[in-house]
mmCIF file of C-alpha atoms in Angstrom:
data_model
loop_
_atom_site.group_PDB
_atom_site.id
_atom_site.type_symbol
_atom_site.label_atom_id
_atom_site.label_comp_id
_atom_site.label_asym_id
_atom_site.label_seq_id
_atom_site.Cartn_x
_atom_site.Cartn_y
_atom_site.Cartn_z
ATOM 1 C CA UNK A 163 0.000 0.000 0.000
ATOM 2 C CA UNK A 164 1.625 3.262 -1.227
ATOM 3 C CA UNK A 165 1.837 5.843 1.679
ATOM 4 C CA UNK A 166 -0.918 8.681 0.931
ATOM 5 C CA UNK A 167 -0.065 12.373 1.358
ATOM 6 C CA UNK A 168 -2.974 14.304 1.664
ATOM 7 C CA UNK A 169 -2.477 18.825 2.381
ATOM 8 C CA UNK A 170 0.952 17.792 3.742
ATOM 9 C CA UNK A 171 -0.100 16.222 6.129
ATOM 10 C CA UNK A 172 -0.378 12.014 6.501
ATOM 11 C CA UNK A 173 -2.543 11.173 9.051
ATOM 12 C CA UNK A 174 -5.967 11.861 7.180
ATOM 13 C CA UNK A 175 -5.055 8.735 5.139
ATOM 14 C CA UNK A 176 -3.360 7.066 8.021
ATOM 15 C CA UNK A 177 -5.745 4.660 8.861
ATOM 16 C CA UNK A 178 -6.619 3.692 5.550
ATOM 17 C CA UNK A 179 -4.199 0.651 5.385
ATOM 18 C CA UNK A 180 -5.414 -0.829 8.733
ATOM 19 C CA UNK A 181 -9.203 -0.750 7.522
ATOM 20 C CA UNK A 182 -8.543 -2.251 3.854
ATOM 21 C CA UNK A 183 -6.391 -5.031 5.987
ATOM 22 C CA UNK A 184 -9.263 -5.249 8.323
ATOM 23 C CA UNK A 185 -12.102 -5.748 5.724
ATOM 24 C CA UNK A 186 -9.926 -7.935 3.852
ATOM 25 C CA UNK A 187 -9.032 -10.399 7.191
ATOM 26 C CA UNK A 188 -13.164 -10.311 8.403
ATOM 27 C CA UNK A 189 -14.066 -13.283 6.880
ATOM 28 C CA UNK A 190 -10.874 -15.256 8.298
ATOM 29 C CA UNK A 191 -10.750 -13.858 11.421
ATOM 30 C CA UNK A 192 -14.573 -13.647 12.543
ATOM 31 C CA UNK A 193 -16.502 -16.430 10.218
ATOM 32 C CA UNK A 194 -19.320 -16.211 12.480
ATOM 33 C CA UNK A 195 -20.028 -12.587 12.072
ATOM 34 C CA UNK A 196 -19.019 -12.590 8.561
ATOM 35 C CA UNK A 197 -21.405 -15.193 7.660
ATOM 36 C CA UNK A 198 -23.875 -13.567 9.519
ATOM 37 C CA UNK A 199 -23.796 -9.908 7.923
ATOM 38 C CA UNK A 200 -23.603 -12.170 4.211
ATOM 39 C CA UNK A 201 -26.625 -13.784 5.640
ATOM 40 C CA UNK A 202 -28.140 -11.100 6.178
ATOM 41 C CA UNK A 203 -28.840 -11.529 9.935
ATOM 42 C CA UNK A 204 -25.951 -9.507 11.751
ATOM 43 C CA UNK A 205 -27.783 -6.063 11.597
ATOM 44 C CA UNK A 206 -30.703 -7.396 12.589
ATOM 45 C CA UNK A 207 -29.619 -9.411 15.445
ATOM 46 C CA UNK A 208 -27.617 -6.597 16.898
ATOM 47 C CA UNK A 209 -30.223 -4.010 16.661
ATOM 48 C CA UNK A 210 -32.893 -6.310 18.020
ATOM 49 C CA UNK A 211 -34.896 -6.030 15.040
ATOM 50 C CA UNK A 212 -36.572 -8.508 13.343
ATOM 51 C CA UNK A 213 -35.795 -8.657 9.293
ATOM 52 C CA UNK A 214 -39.714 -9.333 8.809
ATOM 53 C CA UNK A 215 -40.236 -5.730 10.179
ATOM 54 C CA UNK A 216 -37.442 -3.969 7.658
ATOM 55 C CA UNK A 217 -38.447 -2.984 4.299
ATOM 56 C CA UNK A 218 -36.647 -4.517 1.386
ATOM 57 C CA UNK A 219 -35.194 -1.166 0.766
ATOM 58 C CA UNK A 220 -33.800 -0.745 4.121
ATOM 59 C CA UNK A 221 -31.914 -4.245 4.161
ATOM 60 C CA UNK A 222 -28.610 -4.253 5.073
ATOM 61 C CA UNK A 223 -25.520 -3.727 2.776
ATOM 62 C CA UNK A 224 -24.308 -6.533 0.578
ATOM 63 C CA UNK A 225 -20.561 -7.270 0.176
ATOM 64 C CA UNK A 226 -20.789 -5.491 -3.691
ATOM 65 C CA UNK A 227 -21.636 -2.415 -1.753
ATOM 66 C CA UNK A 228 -18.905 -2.721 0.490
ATOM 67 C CA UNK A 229 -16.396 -3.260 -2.539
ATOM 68 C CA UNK A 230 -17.948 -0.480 -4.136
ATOM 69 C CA UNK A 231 -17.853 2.151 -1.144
ATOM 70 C CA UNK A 232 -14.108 0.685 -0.789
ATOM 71 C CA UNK A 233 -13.471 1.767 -4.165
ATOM 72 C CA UNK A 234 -14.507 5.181 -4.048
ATOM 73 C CA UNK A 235 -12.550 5.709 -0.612
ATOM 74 C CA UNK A 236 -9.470 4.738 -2.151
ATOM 75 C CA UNK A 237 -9.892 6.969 -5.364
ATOM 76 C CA UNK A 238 -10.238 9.942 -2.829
ATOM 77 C CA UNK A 239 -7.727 9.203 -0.779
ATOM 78 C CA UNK A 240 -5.407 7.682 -2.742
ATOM 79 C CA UNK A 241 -5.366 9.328 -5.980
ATOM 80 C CA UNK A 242 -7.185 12.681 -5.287
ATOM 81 C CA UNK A 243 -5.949 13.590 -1.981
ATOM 82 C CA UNK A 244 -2.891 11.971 -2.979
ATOM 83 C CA UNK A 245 -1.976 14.923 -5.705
ATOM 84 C CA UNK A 246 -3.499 17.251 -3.478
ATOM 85 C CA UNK A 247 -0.170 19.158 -3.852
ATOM 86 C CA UNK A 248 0.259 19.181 -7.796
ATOM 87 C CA UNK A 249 -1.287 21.230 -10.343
ATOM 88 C CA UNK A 250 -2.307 19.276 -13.326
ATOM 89 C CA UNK A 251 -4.152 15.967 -11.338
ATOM 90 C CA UNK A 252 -3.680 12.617 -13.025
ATOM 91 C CA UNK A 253 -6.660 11.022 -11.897
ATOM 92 C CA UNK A 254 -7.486 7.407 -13.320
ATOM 93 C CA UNK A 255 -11.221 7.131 -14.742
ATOM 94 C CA UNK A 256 -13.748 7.276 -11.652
ATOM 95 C CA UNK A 257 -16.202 4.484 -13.605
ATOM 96 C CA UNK A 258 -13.822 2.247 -11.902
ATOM 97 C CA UNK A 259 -13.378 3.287 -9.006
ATOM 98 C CA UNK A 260 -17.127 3.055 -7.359
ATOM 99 C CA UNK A 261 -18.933 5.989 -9.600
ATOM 100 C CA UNK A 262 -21.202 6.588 -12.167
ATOM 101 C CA UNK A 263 -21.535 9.504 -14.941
ATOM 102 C CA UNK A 264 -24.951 11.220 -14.391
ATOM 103 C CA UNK A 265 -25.133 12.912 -17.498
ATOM 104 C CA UNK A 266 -22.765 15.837 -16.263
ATOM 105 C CA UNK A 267 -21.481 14.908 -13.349
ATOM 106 C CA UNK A 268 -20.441 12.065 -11.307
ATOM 107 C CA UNK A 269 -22.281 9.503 -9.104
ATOM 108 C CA UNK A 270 -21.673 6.798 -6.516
ATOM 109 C CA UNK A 271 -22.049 3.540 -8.295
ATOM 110 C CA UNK A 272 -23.937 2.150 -4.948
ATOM 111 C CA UNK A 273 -24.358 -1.715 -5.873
ATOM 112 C CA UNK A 274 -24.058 -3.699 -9.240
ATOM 113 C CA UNK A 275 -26.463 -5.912 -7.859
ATOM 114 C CA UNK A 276 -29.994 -5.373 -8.777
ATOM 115 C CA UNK A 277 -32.302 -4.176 -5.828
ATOM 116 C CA UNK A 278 -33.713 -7.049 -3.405
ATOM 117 C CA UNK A 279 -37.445 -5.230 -4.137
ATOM 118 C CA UNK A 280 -37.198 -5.978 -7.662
ATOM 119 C CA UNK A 281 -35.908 -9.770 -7.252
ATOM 120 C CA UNK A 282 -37.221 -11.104 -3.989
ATOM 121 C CA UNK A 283 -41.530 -9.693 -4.093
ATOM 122 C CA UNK A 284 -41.800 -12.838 -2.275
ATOM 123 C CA UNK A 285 -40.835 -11.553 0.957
ATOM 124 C CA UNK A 286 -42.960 -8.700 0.935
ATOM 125 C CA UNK A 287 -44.864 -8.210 4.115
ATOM 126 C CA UNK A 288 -47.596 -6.862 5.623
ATOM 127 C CA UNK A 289 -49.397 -5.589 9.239
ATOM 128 C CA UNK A 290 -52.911 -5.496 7.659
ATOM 129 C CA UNK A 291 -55.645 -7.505 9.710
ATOM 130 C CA UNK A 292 -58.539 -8.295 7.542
ATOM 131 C CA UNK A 293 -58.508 -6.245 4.729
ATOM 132 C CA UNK A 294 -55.322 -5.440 2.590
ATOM 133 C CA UNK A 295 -55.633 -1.683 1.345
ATOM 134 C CA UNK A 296 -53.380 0.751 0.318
ATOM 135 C CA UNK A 297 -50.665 1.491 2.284
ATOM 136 C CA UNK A 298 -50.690 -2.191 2.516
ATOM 137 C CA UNK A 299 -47.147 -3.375 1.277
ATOM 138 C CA UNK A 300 -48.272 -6.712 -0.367
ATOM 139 C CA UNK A 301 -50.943 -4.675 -1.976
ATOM 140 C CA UNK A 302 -48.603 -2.328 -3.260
ATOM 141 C CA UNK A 303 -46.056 -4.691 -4.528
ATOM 142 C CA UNK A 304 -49.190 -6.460 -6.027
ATOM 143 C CA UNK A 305 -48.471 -9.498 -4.282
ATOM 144 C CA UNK A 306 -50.734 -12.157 -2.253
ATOM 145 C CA UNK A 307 -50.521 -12.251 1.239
ATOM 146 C CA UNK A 308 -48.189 -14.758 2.733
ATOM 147 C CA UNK A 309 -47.850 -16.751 6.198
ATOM 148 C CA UNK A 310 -45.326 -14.177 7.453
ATOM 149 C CA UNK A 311 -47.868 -11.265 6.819
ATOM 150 C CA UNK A 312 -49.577 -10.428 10.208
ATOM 151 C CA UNK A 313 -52.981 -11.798 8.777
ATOM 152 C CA UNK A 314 -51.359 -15.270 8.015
ATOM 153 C CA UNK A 315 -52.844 -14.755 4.333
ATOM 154 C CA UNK A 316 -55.919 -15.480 5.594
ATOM 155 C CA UNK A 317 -57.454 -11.556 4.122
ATOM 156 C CA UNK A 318 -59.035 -9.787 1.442
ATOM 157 C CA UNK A 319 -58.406 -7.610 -0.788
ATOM 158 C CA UNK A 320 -59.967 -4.151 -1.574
#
């Protein structure tokens, strides 16, 4: 890892060696709460919230995202921060380093995955208790009421 000079001064990229080393080691060195987060159960567990009461758009961060945020925090600190002090910046192309061109400008490339909403409408949920009406989730995802809804599936629509 090349050392990282950022307005003279090292220490705002200091620690950026020990986290890449850190995210890196995670899945040798904890297993159990690597699998977990991958799983999707860490968050949850350590909040003390059940995953049937999070939205799909609220679930926790996959491991693309993580790559991806990784990416864009070593563009900045690596390449931009680390020309901080020359005139004419050689920066690589960003579209490969976690962002996106938004017609004219750039923005974070979040995920390549596609969103759990659009692939998973099977583990929609809902609170209704007889009658499933807008802002009823399953009804808005125009799904059928499942087991894990709060009515069991046993309700009807509107």
């Amino acid at each position: 890892m090349p050392w990282v000079f950022a307005l003279d001064r090292i220490h705002y990229a200091l620690n950026l060696p020990i986290h890449l080393r850190d995210m890196v080691a995670l899945e040798e060195l904890h297993p159990t709460i690597h699998n977990e987060f991958i799983a999707g159960r860490y968050v949850g567990q350590k909040t003390n919230n059940a995953f049937s009461s999070i939205a799909l758009d609220q679930m926790p961060p996959t491991k693309d995202a993580l790559f991806q945020h990784t990416l864009r925090a070593a563009y900045q600190a690596g390449h931009v921060w680390g020309q901080a002090l020359i005139t004419c910046l050689d920066l690589p192309e960003p579209s490969q380093w976690g962002w996106m061109k938004k017609e004219t400008s750039w923005a974070p490339l979040w995920t390549t995955m596609p969103p759990i909403s659009k692939g998973l409408k099977d583990l929609v949920t809902c609170q209704c208790k007889k009658m499933c009406k807008p802002p009823c989730k399953c009804y808005m995802a125009d799904v059928k009421c499942s087991t894990l809804c709060f009515c069991q599936g046993n309700c009807f629509r509107k």
